[in-house]
mmCIF file of C-alpha atoms and ligand atoms in Angstrom:
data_model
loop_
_atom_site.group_PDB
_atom_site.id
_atom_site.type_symbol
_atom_site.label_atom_id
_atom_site.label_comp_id
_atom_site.label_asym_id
_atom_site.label_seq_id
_atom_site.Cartn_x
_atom_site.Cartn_y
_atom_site.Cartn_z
ATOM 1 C CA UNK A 1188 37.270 51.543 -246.957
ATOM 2 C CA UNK A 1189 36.984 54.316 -250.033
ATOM 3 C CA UNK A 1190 39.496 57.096 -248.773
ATOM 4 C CA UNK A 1191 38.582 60.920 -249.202
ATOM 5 C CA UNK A 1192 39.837 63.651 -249.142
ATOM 6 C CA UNK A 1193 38.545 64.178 -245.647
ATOM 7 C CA UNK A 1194 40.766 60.969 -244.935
ATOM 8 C CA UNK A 1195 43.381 62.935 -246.096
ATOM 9 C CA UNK A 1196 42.782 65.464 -243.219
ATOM 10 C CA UNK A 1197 42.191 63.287 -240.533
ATOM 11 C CA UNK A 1198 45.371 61.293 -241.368
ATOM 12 C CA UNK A 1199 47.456 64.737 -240.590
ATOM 13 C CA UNK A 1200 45.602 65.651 -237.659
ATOM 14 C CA UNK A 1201 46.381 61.777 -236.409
ATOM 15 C CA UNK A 1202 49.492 62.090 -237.219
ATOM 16 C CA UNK A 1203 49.553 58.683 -239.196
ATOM 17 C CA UNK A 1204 51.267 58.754 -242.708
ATOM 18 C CA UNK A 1205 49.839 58.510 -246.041
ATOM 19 C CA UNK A 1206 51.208 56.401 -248.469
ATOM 20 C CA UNK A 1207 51.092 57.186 -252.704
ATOM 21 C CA UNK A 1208 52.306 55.650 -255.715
ATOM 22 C CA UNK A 1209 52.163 56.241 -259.532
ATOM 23 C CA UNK A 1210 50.029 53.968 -261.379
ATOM 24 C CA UNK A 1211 49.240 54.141 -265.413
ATOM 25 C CA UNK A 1212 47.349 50.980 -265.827
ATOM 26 C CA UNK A 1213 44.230 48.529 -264.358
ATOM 27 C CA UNK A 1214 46.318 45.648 -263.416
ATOM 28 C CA UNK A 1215 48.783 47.457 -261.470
ATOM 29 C CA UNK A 1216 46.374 49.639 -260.067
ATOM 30 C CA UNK A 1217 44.628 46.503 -258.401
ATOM 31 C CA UNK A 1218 47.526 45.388 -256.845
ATOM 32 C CA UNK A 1219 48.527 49.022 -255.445
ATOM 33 C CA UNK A 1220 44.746 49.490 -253.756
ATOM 34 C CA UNK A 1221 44.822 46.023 -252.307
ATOM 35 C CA UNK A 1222 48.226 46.215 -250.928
ATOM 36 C CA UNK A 1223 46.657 48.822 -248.984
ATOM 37 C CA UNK A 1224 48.471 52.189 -250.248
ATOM 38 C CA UNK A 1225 46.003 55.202 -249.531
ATOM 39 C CA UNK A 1226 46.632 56.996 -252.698
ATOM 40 C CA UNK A 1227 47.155 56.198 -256.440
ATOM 41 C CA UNK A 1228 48.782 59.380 -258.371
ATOM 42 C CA UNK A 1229 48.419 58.730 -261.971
ATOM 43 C CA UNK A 1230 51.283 60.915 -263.215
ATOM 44 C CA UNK A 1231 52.197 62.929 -265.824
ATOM 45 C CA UNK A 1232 55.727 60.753 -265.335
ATOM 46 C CA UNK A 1233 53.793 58.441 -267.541
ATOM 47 C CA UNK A 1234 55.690 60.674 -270.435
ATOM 48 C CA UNK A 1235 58.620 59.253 -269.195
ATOM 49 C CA UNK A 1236 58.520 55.217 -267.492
ATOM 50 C CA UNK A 1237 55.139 54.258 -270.255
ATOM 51 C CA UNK A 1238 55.737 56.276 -273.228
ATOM 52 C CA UNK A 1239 59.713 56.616 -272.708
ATOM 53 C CA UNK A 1240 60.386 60.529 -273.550
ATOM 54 C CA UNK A 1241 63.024 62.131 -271.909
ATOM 55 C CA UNK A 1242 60.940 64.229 -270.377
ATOM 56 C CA UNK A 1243 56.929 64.708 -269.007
ATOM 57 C CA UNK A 1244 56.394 67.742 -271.548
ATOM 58 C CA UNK A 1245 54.949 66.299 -274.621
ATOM 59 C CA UNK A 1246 52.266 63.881 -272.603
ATOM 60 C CA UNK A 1247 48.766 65.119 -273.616
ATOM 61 C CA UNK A 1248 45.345 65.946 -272.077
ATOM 62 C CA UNK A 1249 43.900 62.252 -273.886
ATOM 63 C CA UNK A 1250 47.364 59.876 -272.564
ATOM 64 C CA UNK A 1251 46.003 61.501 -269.067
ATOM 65 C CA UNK A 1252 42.431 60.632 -269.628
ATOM 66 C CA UNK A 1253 43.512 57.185 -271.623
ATOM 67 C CA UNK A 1254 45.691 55.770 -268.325
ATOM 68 C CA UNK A 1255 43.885 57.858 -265.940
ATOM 69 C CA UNK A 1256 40.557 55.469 -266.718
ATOM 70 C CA UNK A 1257 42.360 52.173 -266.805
ATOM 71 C CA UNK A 1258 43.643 53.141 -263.155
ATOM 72 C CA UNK A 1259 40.434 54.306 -261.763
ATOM 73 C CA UNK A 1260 38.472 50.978 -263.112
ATOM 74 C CA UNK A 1261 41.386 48.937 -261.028
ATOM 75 C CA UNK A 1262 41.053 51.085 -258.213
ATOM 76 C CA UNK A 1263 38.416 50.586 -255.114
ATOM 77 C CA UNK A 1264 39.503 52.022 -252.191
ATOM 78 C CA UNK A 1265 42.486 54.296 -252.849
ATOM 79 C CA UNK A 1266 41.405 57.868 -253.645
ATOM 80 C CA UNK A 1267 42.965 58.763 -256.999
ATOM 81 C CA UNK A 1268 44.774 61.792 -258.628
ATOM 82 C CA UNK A 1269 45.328 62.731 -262.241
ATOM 83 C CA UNK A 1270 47.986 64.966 -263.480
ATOM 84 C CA UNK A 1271 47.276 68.048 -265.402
ATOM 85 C CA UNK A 1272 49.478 67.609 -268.003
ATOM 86 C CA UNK A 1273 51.782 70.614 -269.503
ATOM 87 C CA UNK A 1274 50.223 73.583 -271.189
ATOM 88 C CA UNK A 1275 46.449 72.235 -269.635
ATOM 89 C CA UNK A 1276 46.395 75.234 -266.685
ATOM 90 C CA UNK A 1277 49.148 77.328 -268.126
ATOM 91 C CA UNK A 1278 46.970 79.338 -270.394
ATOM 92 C CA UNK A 1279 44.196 80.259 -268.463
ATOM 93 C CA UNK A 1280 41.853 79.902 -265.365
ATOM 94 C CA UNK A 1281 39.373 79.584 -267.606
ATOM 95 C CA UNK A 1282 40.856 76.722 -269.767
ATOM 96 C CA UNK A 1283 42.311 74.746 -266.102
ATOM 97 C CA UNK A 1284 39.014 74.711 -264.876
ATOM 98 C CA UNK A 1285 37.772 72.582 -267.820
ATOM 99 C CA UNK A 1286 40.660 70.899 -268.173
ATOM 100 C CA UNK A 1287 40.076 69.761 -264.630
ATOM 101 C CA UNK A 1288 36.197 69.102 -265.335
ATOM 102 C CA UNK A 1289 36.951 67.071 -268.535
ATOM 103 C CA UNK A 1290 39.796 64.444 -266.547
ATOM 104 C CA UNK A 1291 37.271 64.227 -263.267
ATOM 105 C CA UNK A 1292 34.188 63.697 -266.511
ATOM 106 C CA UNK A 1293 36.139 60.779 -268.474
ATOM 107 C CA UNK A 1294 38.785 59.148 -265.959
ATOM 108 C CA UNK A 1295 36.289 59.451 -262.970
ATOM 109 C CA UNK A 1296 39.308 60.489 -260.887
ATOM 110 C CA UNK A 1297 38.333 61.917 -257.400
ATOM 111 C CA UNK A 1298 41.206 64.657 -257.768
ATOM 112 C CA UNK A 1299 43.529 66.498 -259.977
ATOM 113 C CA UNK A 1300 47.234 67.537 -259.637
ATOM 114 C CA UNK A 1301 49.257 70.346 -261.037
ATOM 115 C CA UNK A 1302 52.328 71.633 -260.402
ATOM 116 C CA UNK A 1303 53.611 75.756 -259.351
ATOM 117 C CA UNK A 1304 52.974 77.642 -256.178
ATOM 118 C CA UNK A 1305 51.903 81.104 -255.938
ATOM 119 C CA UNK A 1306 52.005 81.635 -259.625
ATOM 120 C CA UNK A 1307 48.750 78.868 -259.916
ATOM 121 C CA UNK A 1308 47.089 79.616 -256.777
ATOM 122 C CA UNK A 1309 44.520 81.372 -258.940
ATOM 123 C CA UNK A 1310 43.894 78.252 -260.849
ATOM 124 C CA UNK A 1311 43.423 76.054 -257.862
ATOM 125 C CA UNK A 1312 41.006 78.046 -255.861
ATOM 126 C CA UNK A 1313 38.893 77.938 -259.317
ATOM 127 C CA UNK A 1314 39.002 74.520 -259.616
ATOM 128 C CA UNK A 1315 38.511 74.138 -255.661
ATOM 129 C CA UNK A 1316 35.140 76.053 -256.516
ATOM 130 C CA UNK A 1317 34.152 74.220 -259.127
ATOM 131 C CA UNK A 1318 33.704 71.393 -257.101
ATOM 132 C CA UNK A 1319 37.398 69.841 -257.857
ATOM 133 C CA UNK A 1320 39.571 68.804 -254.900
ATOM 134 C CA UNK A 1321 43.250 69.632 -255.981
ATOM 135 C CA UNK A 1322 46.941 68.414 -254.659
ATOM 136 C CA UNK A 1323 49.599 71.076 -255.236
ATOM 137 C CA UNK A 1324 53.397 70.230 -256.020
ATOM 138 C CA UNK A 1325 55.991 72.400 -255.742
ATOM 139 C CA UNK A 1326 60.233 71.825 -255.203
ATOM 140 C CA UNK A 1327 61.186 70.635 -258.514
ATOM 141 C CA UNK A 1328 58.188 70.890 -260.930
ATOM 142 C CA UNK A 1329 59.553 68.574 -263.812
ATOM 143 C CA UNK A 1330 56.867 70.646 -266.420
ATOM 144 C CA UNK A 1331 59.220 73.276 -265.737
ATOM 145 C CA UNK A 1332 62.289 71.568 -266.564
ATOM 146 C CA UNK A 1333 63.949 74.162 -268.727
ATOM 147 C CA UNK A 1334 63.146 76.693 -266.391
ATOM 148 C CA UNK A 1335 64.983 75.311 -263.845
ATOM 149 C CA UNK A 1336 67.823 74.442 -265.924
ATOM 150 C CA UNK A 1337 67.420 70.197 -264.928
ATOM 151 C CA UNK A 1338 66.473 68.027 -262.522
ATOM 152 C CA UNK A 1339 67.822 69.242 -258.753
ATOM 153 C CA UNK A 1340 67.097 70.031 -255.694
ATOM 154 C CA UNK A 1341 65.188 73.055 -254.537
ATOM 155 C CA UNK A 1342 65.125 75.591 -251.845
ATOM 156 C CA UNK A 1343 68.967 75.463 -251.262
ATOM 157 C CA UNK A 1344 69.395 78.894 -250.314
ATOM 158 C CA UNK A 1345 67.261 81.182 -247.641
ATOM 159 C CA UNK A 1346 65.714 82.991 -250.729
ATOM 160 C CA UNK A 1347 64.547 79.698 -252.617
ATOM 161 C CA UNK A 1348 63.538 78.400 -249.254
ATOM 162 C CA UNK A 1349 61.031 81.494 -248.492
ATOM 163 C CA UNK A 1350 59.720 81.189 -251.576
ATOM 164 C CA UNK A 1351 58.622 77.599 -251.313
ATOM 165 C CA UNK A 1352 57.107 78.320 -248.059
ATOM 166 C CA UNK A 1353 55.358 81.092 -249.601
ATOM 167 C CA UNK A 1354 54.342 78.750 -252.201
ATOM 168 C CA UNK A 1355 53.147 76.196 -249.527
ATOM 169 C CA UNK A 1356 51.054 78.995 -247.896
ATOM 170 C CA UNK A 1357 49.491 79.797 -251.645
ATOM 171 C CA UNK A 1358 48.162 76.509 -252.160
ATOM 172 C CA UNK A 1359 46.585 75.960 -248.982
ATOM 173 C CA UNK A 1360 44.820 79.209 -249.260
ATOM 174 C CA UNK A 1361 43.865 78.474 -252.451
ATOM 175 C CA UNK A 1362 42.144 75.088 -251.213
ATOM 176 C CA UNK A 1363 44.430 73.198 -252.176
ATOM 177 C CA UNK A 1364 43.611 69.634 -249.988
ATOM 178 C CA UNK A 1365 47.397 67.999 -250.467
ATOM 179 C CA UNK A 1366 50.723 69.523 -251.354
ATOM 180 C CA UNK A 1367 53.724 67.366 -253.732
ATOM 181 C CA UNK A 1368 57.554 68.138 -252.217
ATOM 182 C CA UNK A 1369 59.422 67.268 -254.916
ATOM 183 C CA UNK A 1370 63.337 67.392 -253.735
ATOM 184 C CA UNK A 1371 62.971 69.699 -251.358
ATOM 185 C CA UNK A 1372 65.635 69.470 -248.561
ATOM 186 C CA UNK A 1373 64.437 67.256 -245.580
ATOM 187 C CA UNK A 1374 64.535 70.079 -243.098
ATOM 188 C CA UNK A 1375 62.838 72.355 -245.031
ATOM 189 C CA UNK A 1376 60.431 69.782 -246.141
ATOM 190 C CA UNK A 1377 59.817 69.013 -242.621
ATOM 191 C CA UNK A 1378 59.720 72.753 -241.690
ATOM 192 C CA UNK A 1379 57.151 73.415 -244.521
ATOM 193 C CA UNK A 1380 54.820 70.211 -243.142
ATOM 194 C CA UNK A 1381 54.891 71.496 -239.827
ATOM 195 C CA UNK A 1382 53.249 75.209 -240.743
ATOM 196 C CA UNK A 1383 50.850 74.006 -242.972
ATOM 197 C CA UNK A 1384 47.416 72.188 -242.450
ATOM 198 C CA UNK A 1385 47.188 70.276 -245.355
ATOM 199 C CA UNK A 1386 49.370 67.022 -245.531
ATOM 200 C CA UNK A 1387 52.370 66.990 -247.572
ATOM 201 C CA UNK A 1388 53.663 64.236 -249.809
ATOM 202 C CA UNK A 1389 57.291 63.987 -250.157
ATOM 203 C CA UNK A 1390 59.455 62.620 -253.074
ATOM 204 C CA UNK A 1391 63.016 63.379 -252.468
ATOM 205 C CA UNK A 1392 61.779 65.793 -249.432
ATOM 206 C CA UNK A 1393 62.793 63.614 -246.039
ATOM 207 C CA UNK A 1394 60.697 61.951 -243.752
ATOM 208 C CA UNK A 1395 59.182 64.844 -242.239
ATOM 209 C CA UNK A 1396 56.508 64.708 -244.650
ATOM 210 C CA UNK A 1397 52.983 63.852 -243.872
ATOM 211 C CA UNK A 1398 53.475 61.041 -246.447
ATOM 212 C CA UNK A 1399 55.350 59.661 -249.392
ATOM 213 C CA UNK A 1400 55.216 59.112 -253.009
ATOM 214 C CA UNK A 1401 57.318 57.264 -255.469
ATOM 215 C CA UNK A 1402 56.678 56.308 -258.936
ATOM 216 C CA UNK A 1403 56.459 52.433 -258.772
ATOM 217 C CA UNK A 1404 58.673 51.454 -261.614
ATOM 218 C CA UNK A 1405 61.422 52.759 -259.483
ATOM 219 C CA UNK A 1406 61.052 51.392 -256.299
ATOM 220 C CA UNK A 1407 60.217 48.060 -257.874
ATOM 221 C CA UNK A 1408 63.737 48.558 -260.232
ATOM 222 C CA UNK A 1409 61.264 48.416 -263.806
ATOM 223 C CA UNK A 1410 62.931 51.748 -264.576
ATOM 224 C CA UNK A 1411 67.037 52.638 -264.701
ATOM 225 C CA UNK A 1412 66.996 55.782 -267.509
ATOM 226 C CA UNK A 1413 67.248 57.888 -264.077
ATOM 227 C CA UNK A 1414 68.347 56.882 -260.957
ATOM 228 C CA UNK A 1415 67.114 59.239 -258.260
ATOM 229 C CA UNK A 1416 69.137 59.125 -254.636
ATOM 230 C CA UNK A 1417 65.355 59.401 -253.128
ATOM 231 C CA UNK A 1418 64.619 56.555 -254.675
ATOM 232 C CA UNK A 1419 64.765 52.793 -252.915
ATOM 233 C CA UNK A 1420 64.206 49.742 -254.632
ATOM 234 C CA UNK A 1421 61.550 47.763 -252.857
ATOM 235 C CA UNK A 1422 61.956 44.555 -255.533
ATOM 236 C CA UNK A 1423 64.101 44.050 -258.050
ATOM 237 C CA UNK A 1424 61.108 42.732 -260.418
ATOM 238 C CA UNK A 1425 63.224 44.354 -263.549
ATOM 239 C CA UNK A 1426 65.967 41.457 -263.270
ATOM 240 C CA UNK A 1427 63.149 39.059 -262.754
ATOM 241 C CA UNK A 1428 61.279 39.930 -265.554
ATOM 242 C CA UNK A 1429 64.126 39.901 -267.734
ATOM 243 C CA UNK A 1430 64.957 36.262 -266.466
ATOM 244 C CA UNK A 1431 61.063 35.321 -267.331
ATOM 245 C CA UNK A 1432 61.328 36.748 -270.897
ATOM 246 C CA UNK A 1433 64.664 34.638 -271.498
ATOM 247 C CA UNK A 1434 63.260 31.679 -269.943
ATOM 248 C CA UNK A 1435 60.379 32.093 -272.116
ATOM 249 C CA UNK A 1436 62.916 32.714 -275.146
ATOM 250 C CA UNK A 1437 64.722 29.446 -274.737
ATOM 251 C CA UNK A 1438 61.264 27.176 -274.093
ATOM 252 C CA UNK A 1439 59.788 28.221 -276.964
ATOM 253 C CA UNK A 1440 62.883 27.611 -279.276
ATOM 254 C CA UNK A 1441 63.888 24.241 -277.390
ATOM 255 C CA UNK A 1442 60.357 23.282 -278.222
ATOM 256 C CA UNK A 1443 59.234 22.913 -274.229
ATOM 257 C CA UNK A 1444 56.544 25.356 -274.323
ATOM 258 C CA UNK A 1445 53.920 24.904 -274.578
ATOM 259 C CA UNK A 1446 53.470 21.338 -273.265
ATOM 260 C CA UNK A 1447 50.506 18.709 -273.120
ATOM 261 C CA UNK A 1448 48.593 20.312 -270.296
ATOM 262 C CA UNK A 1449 48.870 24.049 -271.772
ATOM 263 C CA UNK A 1450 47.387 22.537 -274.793
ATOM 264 C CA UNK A 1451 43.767 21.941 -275.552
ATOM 265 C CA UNK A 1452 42.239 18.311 -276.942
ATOM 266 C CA UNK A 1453 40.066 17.329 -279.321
ATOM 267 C CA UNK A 1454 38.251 14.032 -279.986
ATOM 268 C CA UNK A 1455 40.527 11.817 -282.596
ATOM 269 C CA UNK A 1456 38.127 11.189 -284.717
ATOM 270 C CA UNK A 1457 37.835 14.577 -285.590
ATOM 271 C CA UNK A 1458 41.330 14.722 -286.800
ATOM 272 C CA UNK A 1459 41.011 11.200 -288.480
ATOM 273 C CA UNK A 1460 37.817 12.858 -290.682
ATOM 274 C CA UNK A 1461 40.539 15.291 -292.386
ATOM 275 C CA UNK A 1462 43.189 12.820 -293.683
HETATM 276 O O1 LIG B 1424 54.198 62.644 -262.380
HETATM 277 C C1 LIG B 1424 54.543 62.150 -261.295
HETATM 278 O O2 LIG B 1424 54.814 60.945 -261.171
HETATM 279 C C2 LIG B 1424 54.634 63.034 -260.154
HETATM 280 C C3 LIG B 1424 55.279 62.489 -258.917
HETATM 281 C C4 LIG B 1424 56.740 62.429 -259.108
HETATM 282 C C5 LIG B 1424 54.904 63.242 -257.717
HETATM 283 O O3 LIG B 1424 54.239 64.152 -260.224
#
């Protein structure tokens, strides 16, 4: 069944998790919705596991909408979520709102994500009007990497901790449907879940999230640049792919691939018209 937003809701209220991965491209993306998993997040992280920069800043408004499209035309029951990419919302209200119009307009995405609390609640309750559902995501914000001074955990100390609860409180008044918890500690995370009525998907942030996220080339070991402690490995399909592209290697150089039936026929005769 197509999930909503309004699935979203009644998930919390039921108390019954909801489950999100990353996803970049159509083939993937039909294996992630028939598995089952209620959401597909097509992330700016795309910067960093498809593109390989060290970091999600330089992705653009057109890799969004380019992998954001493939996704949703794989996609037919999980509800899916593109990421505003850096510098898309930053400027203005103005220029988020049709930033957000022009990713829903060419990916056909049923929701947009972008990342900051209190200081973007103005920009999500414009794009909530416009007709835009919107997931939040605070804790660590990688678009704000050099702000932060790297990638760690968040709301340590009493002070950080109010503030993400603030920031929690900002985005739900500001319509925001779903809230990120990037590594956030799990008792905060938990603490944050419980006082606020929108679910909350954690990376990093414990299990006392309303649900999870992870970016699949991690938990299926595609991706070892980083190796986050949230992170577990599901498959080790990196080690089996290598194995496949060696296998493949050695068949095509020992002359075993491709072999009689991978090959297509013709009638001899045909051949004996050319000598
Ligand atoms: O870009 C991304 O993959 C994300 C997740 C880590 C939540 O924002």
């Amino acid at each position: 069944m197509k999930k909503t937003v309004s699935t979203f809701q009644a998930m919390k209220a039921e108390g019954r998790k909801i489950s999100m991965l990353t996803c970049y491209d159509y083939s993937t993306a039909r294996l992630i919705d028939e598995a089952g998993v209620d959401a597909v997040l097509v992330g700016d992280s795309l910067g960093n596991v498809i593109l390989g920069y060290p970091d999600t800043l330089a992705v653009t408004m057109d890799d969004m909408i380019h992998h954001g499209a493939a996704v949703v035309r794989g996609v037919r029951d999980a509800l899916v979520v593109v990421d505003m990419p850096f510098m898309s919302y930053q400027v203005s209200v103005k220029q988020a709102v049709k930033n957000a119009g022009r990713l829903v307009k060419k990916t056909g995405c049923a929701a947009v994500k972008l990342e900051g609390g209190e200081n973007v609640a103005d920009r999500v309750r414009a794009i909530v009007d416009a007709g835009i559902p919107v997931v939040g995501h605070i804790g660590l914000t990688p678009q704000s990497v050099n702000a932060l001074g790297g990638y760690k955990v968040q709301g340590r100390d009493e002070k950080a901790a109010v503030k993400l609860m603030h920031d929690a409180r900002a985005l739900e008044k500001a319509g925001a449907f779903a809230i990120v918890l990037e590594c956030v500690p799990a008792p905060l995370a938990a603490f944050i879940s419980s006082h606020v009525c929108v679910p909350t998907i954690g990376i990093g942030a414990g299990a006392g999230c309303d649900g999870q996220v992870l970016v699949y080339q991690d938990m299926l070991g595609l991706y070892s640049d980083m190796k986050p402690k949230f992170v577990r490995r599901f498959a080790e399909l990196g080690e089996g792919m290598r194995q496949a592209f060696a296998a493949y290697d050695k068949a095509v150089k020992d002359g075993t691939f491709p072999n009689e039936s991978e090959s297509f026929k013709c009638d001899a005769a045909v051949l004996e018209r050319l000598y």
